[in-house]
Coordinates of C-alpha atoms and ligand atoms in Angstrom, one line a residue:
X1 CA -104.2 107.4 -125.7
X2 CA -103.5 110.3 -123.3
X3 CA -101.7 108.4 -121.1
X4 CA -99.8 107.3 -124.1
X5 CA -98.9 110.9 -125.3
X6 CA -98.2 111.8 -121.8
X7 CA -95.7 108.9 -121.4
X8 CA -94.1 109.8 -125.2
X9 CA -93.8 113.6 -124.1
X10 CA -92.1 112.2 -120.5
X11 CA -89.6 110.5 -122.2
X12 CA -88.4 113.1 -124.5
X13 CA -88.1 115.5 -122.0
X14 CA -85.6 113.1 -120.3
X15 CA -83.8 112.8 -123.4
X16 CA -83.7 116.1 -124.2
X17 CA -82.0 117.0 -120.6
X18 CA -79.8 114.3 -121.1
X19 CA -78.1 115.3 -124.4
X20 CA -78.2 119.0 -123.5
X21 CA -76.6 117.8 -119.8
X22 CA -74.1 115.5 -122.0
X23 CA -72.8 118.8 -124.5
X24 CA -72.7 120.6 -121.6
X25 CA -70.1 118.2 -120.1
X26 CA -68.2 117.9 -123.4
X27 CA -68.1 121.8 -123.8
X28 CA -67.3 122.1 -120.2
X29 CA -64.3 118.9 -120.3
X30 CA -60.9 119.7 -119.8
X31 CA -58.2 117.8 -120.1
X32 CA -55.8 116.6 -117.4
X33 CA -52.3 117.5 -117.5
X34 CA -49.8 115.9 -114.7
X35 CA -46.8 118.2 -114.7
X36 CA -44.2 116.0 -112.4
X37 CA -42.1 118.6 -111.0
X38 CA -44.2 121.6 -108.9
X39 CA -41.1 124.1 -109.9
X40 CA -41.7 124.4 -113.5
X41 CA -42.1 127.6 -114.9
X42 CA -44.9 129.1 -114.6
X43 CA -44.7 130.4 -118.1
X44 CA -45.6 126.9 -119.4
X45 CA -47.8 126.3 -116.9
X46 CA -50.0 129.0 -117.4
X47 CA -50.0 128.0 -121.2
X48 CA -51.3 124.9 -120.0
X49 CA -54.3 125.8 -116.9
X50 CA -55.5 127.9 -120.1
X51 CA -57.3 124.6 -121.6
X52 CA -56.4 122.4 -119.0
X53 CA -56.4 121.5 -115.5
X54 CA -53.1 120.7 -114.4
X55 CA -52.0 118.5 -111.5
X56 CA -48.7 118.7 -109.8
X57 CA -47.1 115.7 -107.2
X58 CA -46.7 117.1 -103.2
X59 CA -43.5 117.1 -103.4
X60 CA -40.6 118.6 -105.7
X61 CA -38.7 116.8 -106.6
X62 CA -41.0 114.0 -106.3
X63 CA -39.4 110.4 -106.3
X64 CA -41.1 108.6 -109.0
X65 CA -43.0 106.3 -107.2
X66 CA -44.9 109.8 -106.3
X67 CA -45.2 110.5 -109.8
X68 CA -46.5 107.1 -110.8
X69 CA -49.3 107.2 -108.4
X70 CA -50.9 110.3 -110.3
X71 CA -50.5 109.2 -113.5
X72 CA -53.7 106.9 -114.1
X73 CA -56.6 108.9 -115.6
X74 CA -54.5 112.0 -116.5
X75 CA -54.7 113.3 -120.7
X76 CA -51.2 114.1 -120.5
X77 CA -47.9 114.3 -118.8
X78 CA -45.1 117.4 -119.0
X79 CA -42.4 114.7 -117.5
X80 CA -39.4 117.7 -115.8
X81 CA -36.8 115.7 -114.0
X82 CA -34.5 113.0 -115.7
X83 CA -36.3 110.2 -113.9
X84 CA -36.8 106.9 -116.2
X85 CA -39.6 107.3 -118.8
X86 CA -40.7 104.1 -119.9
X87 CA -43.2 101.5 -121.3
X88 CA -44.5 101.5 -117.6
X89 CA -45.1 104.7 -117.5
X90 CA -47.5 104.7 -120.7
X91 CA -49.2 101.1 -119.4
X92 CA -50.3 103.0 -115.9
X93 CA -51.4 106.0 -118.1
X94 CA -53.9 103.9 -120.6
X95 CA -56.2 104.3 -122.1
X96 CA -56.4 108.2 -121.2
X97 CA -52.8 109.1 -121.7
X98 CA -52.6 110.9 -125.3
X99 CA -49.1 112.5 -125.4
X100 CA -46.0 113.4 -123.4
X101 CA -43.4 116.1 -123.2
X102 CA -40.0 116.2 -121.3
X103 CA -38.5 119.1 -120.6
X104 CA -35.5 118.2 -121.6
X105 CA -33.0 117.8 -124.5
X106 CA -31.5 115.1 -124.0
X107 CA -33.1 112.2 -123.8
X108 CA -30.9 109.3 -122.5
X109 CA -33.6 108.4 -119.6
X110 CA -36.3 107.7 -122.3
X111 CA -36.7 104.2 -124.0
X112 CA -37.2 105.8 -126.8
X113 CA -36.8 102.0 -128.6
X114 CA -40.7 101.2 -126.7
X115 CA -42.5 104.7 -127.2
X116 CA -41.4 104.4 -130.5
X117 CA -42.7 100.6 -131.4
X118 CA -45.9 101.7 -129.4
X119 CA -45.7 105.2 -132.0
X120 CA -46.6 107.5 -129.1
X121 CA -46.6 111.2 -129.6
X122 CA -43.7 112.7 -127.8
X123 CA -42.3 115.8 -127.2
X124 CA -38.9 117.3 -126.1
X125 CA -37.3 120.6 -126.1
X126 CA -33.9 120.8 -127.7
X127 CA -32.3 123.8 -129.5
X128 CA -33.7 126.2 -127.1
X129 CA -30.7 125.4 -124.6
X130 CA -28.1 125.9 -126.7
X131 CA -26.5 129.2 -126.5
X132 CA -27.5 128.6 -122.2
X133 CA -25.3 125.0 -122.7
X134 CA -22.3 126.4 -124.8
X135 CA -21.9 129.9 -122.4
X136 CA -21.5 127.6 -119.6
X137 CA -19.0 124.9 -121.6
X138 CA -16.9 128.1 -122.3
X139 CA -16.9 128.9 -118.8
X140 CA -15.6 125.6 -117.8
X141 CA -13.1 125.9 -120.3
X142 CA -11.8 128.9 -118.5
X143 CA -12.5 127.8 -115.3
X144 CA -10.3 124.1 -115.8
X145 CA -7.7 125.8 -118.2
X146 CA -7.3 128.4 -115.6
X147 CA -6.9 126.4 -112.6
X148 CA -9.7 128.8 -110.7
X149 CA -11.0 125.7 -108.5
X150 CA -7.8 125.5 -107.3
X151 CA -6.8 129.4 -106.4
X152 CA -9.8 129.1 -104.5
X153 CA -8.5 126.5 -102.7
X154 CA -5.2 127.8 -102.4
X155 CA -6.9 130.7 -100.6
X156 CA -8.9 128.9 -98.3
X157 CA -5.7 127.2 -97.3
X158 CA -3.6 130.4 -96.8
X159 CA -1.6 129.0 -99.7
X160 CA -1.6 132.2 -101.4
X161 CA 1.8 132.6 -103.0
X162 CA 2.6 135.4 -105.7
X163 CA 5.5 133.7 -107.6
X164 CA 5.6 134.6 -111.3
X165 CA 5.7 130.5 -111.8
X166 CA 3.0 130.0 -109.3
X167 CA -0.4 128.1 -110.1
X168 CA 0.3 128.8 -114.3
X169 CA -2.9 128.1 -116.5
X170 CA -3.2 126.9 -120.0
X171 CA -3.8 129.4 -122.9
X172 CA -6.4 129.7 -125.2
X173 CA -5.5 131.7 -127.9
X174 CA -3.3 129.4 -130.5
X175 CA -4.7 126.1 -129.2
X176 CA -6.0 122.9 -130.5
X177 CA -9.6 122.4 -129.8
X178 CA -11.6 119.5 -130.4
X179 CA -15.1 119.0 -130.1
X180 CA -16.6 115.5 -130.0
X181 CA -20.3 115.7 -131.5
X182 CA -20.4 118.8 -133.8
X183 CA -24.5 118.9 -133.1
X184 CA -25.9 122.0 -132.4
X185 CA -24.5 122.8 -128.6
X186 CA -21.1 121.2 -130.5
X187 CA -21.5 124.3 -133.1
X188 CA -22.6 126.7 -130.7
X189 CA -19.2 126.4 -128.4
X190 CA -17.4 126.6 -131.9
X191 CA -19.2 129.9 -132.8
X192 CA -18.2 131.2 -129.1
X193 CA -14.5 130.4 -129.8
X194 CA -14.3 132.3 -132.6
X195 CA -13.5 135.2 -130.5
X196 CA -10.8 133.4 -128.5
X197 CA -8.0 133.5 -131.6
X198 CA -7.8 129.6 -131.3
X199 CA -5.2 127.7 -133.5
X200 CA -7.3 125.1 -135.0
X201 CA -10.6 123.7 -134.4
X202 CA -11.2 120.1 -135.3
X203 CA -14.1 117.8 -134.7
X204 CA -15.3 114.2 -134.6
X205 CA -18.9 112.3 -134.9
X206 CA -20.5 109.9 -137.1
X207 CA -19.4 111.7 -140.2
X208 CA -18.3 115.3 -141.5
X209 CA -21.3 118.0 -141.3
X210 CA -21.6 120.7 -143.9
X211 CA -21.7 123.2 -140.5
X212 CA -18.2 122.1 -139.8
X213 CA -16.8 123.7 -143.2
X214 CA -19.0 127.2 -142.1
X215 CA -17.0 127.1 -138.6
X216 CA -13.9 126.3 -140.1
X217 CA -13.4 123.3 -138.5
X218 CA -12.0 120.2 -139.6
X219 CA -13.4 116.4 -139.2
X220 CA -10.8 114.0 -138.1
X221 CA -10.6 110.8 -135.9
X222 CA -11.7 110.4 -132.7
X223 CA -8.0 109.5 -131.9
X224 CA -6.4 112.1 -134.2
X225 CA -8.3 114.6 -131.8
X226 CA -7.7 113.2 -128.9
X227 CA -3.9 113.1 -129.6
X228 CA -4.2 116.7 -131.0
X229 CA -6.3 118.5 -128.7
X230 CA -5.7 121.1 -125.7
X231 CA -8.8 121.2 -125.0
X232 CA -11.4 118.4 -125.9
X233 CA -15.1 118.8 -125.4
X234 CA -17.7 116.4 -125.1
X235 CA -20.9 117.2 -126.6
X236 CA -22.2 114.0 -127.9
X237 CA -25.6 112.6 -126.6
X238 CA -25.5 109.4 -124.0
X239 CA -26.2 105.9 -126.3
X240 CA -24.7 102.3 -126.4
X241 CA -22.2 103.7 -128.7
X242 CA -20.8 106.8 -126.4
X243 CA -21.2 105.3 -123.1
X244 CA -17.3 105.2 -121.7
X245 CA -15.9 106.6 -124.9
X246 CA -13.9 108.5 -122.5
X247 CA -12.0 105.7 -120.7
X248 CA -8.7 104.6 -119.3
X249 CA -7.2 103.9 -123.0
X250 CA -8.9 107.2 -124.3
X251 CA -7.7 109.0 -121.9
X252 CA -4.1 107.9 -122.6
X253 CA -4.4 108.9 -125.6
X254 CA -5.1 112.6 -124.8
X255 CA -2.1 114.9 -123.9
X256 CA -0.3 115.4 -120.3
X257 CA -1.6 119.4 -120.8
X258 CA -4.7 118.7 -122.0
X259 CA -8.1 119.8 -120.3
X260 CA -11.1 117.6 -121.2
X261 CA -14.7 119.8 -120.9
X262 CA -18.1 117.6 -120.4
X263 CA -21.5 119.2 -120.5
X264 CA -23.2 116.3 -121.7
X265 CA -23.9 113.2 -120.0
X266 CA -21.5 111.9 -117.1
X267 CA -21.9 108.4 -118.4
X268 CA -20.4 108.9 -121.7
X269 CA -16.9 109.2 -119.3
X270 CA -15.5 106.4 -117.3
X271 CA -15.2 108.5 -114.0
X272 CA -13.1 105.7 -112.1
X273 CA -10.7 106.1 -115.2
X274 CA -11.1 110.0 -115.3
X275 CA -10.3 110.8 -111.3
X276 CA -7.3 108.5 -112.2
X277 CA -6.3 110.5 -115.2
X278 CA -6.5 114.1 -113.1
X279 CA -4.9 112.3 -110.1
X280 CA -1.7 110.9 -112.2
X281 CA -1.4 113.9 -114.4
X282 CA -2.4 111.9 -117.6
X283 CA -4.8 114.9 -118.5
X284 CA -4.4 118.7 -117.2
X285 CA -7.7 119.3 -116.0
X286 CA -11.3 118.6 -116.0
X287 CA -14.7 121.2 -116.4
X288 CA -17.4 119.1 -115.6
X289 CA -21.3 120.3 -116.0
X290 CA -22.6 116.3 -115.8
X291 CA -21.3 112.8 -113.8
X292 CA -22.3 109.8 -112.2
X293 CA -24.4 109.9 -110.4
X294 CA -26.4 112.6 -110.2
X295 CA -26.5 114.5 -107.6
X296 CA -23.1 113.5 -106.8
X297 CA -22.4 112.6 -102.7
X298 CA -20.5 115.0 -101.3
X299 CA -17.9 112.4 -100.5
X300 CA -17.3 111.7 -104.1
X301 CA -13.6 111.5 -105.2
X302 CA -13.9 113.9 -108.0
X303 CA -14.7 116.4 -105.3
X304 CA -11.5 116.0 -103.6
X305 CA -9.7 116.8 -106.7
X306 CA -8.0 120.4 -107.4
X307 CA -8.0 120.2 -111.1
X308 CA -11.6 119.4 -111.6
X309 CA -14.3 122.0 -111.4
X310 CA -17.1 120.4 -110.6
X311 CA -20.9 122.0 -111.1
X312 CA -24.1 120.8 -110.7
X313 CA -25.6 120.0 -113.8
X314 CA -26.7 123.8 -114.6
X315 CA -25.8 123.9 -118.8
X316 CA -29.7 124.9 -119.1
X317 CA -30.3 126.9 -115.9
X318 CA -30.6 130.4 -116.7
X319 CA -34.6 131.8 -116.4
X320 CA -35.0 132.7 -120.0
X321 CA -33.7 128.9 -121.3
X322 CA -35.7 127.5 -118.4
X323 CA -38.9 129.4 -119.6
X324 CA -38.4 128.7 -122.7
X325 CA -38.2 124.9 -122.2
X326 CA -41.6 125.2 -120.5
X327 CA -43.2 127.1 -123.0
X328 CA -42.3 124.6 -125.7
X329 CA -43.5 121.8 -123.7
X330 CA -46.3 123.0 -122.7
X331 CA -47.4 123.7 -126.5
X332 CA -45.8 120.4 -127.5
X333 CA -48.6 118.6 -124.9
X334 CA -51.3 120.8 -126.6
X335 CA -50.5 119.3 -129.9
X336 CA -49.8 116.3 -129.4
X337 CA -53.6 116.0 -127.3
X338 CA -55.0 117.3 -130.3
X339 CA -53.2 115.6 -132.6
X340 CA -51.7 118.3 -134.7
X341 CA -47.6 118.4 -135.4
X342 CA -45.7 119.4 -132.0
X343 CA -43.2 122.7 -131.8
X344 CA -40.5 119.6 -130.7
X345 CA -41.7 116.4 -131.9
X346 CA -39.2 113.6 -130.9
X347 CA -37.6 112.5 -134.2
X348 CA -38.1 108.5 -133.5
X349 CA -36.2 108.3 -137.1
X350 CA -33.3 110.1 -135.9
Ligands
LIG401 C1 -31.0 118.6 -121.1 O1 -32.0 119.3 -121.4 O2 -30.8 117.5 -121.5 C2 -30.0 119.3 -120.2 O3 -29.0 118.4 -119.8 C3 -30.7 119.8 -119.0 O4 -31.4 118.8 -118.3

């Protein structure tokens, strides 16, 4: 009997170390969170390592072979780079991958068509680039209408010639300007323009928005504003239906004077066709934030062009929009692990 009570006493003790050993472990748990690029903010970060622990790849940028390797195991992933996000990335992440954020707004290199059958919580961070994405379109604008690629080149050459006919630039004030995609960066460059006493400010997309009557801007054809425009820019987001919209019978369509602005995706123009276009005079000029592919080889035709300014994909790269995009993600990844509404939830219904 003894023995007996002995043996009972034994065995609770063990189970009592084991549960209090097991809540310790749950209390102490904490979740792990592969952020793919080493150079994100730290102002999301931090957000993060508050709950988490958070795991980087060696190497930034990391290819994403690097970045697939770390993903097994791991609660959540805060994907930064425009590397492919796809089915396979969720497969090598189950059964402990919860939720995703990108840092991004667009989100062309996301098969959206498999998270959404597979209805996994996903995060982006739009709006927040906006005002960073329009400032920089306007700039192009300038830049492009303004031949400033060009002067610089002139200079470098010792080309530097004051006639009052040399190197003349397109105007702004009194112009046509259309804007293809009147989302929000499309409504941000019209709000900037309101300063620049422009002519008339027309717009195409799937169909007329209420936010084009507030901006005074009127909803016409994709050919009526190609046709009308001085300046066209694109501001559309990268699908089957805008890939090449911008093409050799687009283009034609545009006028000899006209300057055509991208800060969206390369892919929705037809580069071949556009280097053509600059190159024959069928269009003025080009401002281009975004081509194919990215980065671009230094040996690419576009850069041997005078009337196209060419920059490196920087429409969100300021440190306040870059912060910002962190932030959001991070708290998006929160959310989604606990599965309460993300701050930026990707709208699969969109
Ligand atoms: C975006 O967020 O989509 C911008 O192009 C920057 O990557």
């Amino acid at each position: 009997m003894y023995t007996l009570m002995i043996f009972i006493r034994l065995i609770l003790m063990i189970a009592v170390i084991m549960c209090s050993s097991a809540m310790a472990t749950k209390k102490d748990w904490r979740p792990k969170i592969l952020v793919t690029n080493k150079e994100t903010p730290t102002k999301g970060v931090d957000i993060l390592k508050q709950k988490c622990d958070v795991i980087f790849p060696e190497n930034a940028p990391a290819t994403r072979e690097e970045i697939l390797k770390l993903v097994p195991g791991v609660d959540a992933i805060m994907w930064v780079g425009h590397h492919a996000l796809n089915g396979e990335v969720l497969d090598l992440g189950a059964p402990t991958l919860r939720t995703i954020s990108t840092m991004s707004a667009g989100m062309d290199y996301v098969d959206l068509e498999e998270f959404k059958r597979r209805d996994f919580p996903l995060g982006y961070t739009p709006s927040v680039l906006n005002d960073a994405v329009a400032d920089e379109a306007i700039g192009l604008m300038i830049a492009a209408g303004r031949r400033f690629h060009e002067g610089r080149l002139k200079i470098d050459n010792s080309q530097w010639y004051l006639g009052p006919q040399w190197m003349l630039g397109k105007d702004i004030k009194g112009s046509t300007v259309g804007i293809i995609g009147l989302g929000e960066i499309g409504q941000a460059i019209a709000r900037r323009l309101k300063g620049f006493e422009i002519g008339q400010l027309v717009y195409t997309g799937r169909k007329p928005k209420p936010a084009g009557d507030t901006l005074g801007a009127k909803f016409v054809t994709q050919a009526e504003l190609l046709k009308e425009s001085d300046y066209v820019f694109i501001a559309v987001p990268l699908n089957n239906s805008t890939r090449h919209m911008i093409n050799e019978s687009t283009l034609k369509q545009m006028k000899p004077t006209a300057v055509l602005i991208n800060i969206a995706r390369g892919e929705i123009v037809d580069q071949d066709a556009l280097v053509n276009a600059l190159k024959n005079g069928t269009i003025f000029s080009a401002g281009l934030d975004v081509m194919t592919p990215e980065p671009l080889p230094a040996d690419n035709e576009l850069l041997k062009l005078p009337n196209a300014v060419i920059v490196p994909h920087l429409g969100s790269a300021t440190t306040r929009t870059r912060d910002d995009m962190s932030v959001i993600a991070a708290h998006n990844i929160l959310a989604g692990m606990e599965g309460s509404p993300m701050l930026a939830p990707y709208p699969y219904s969109k």
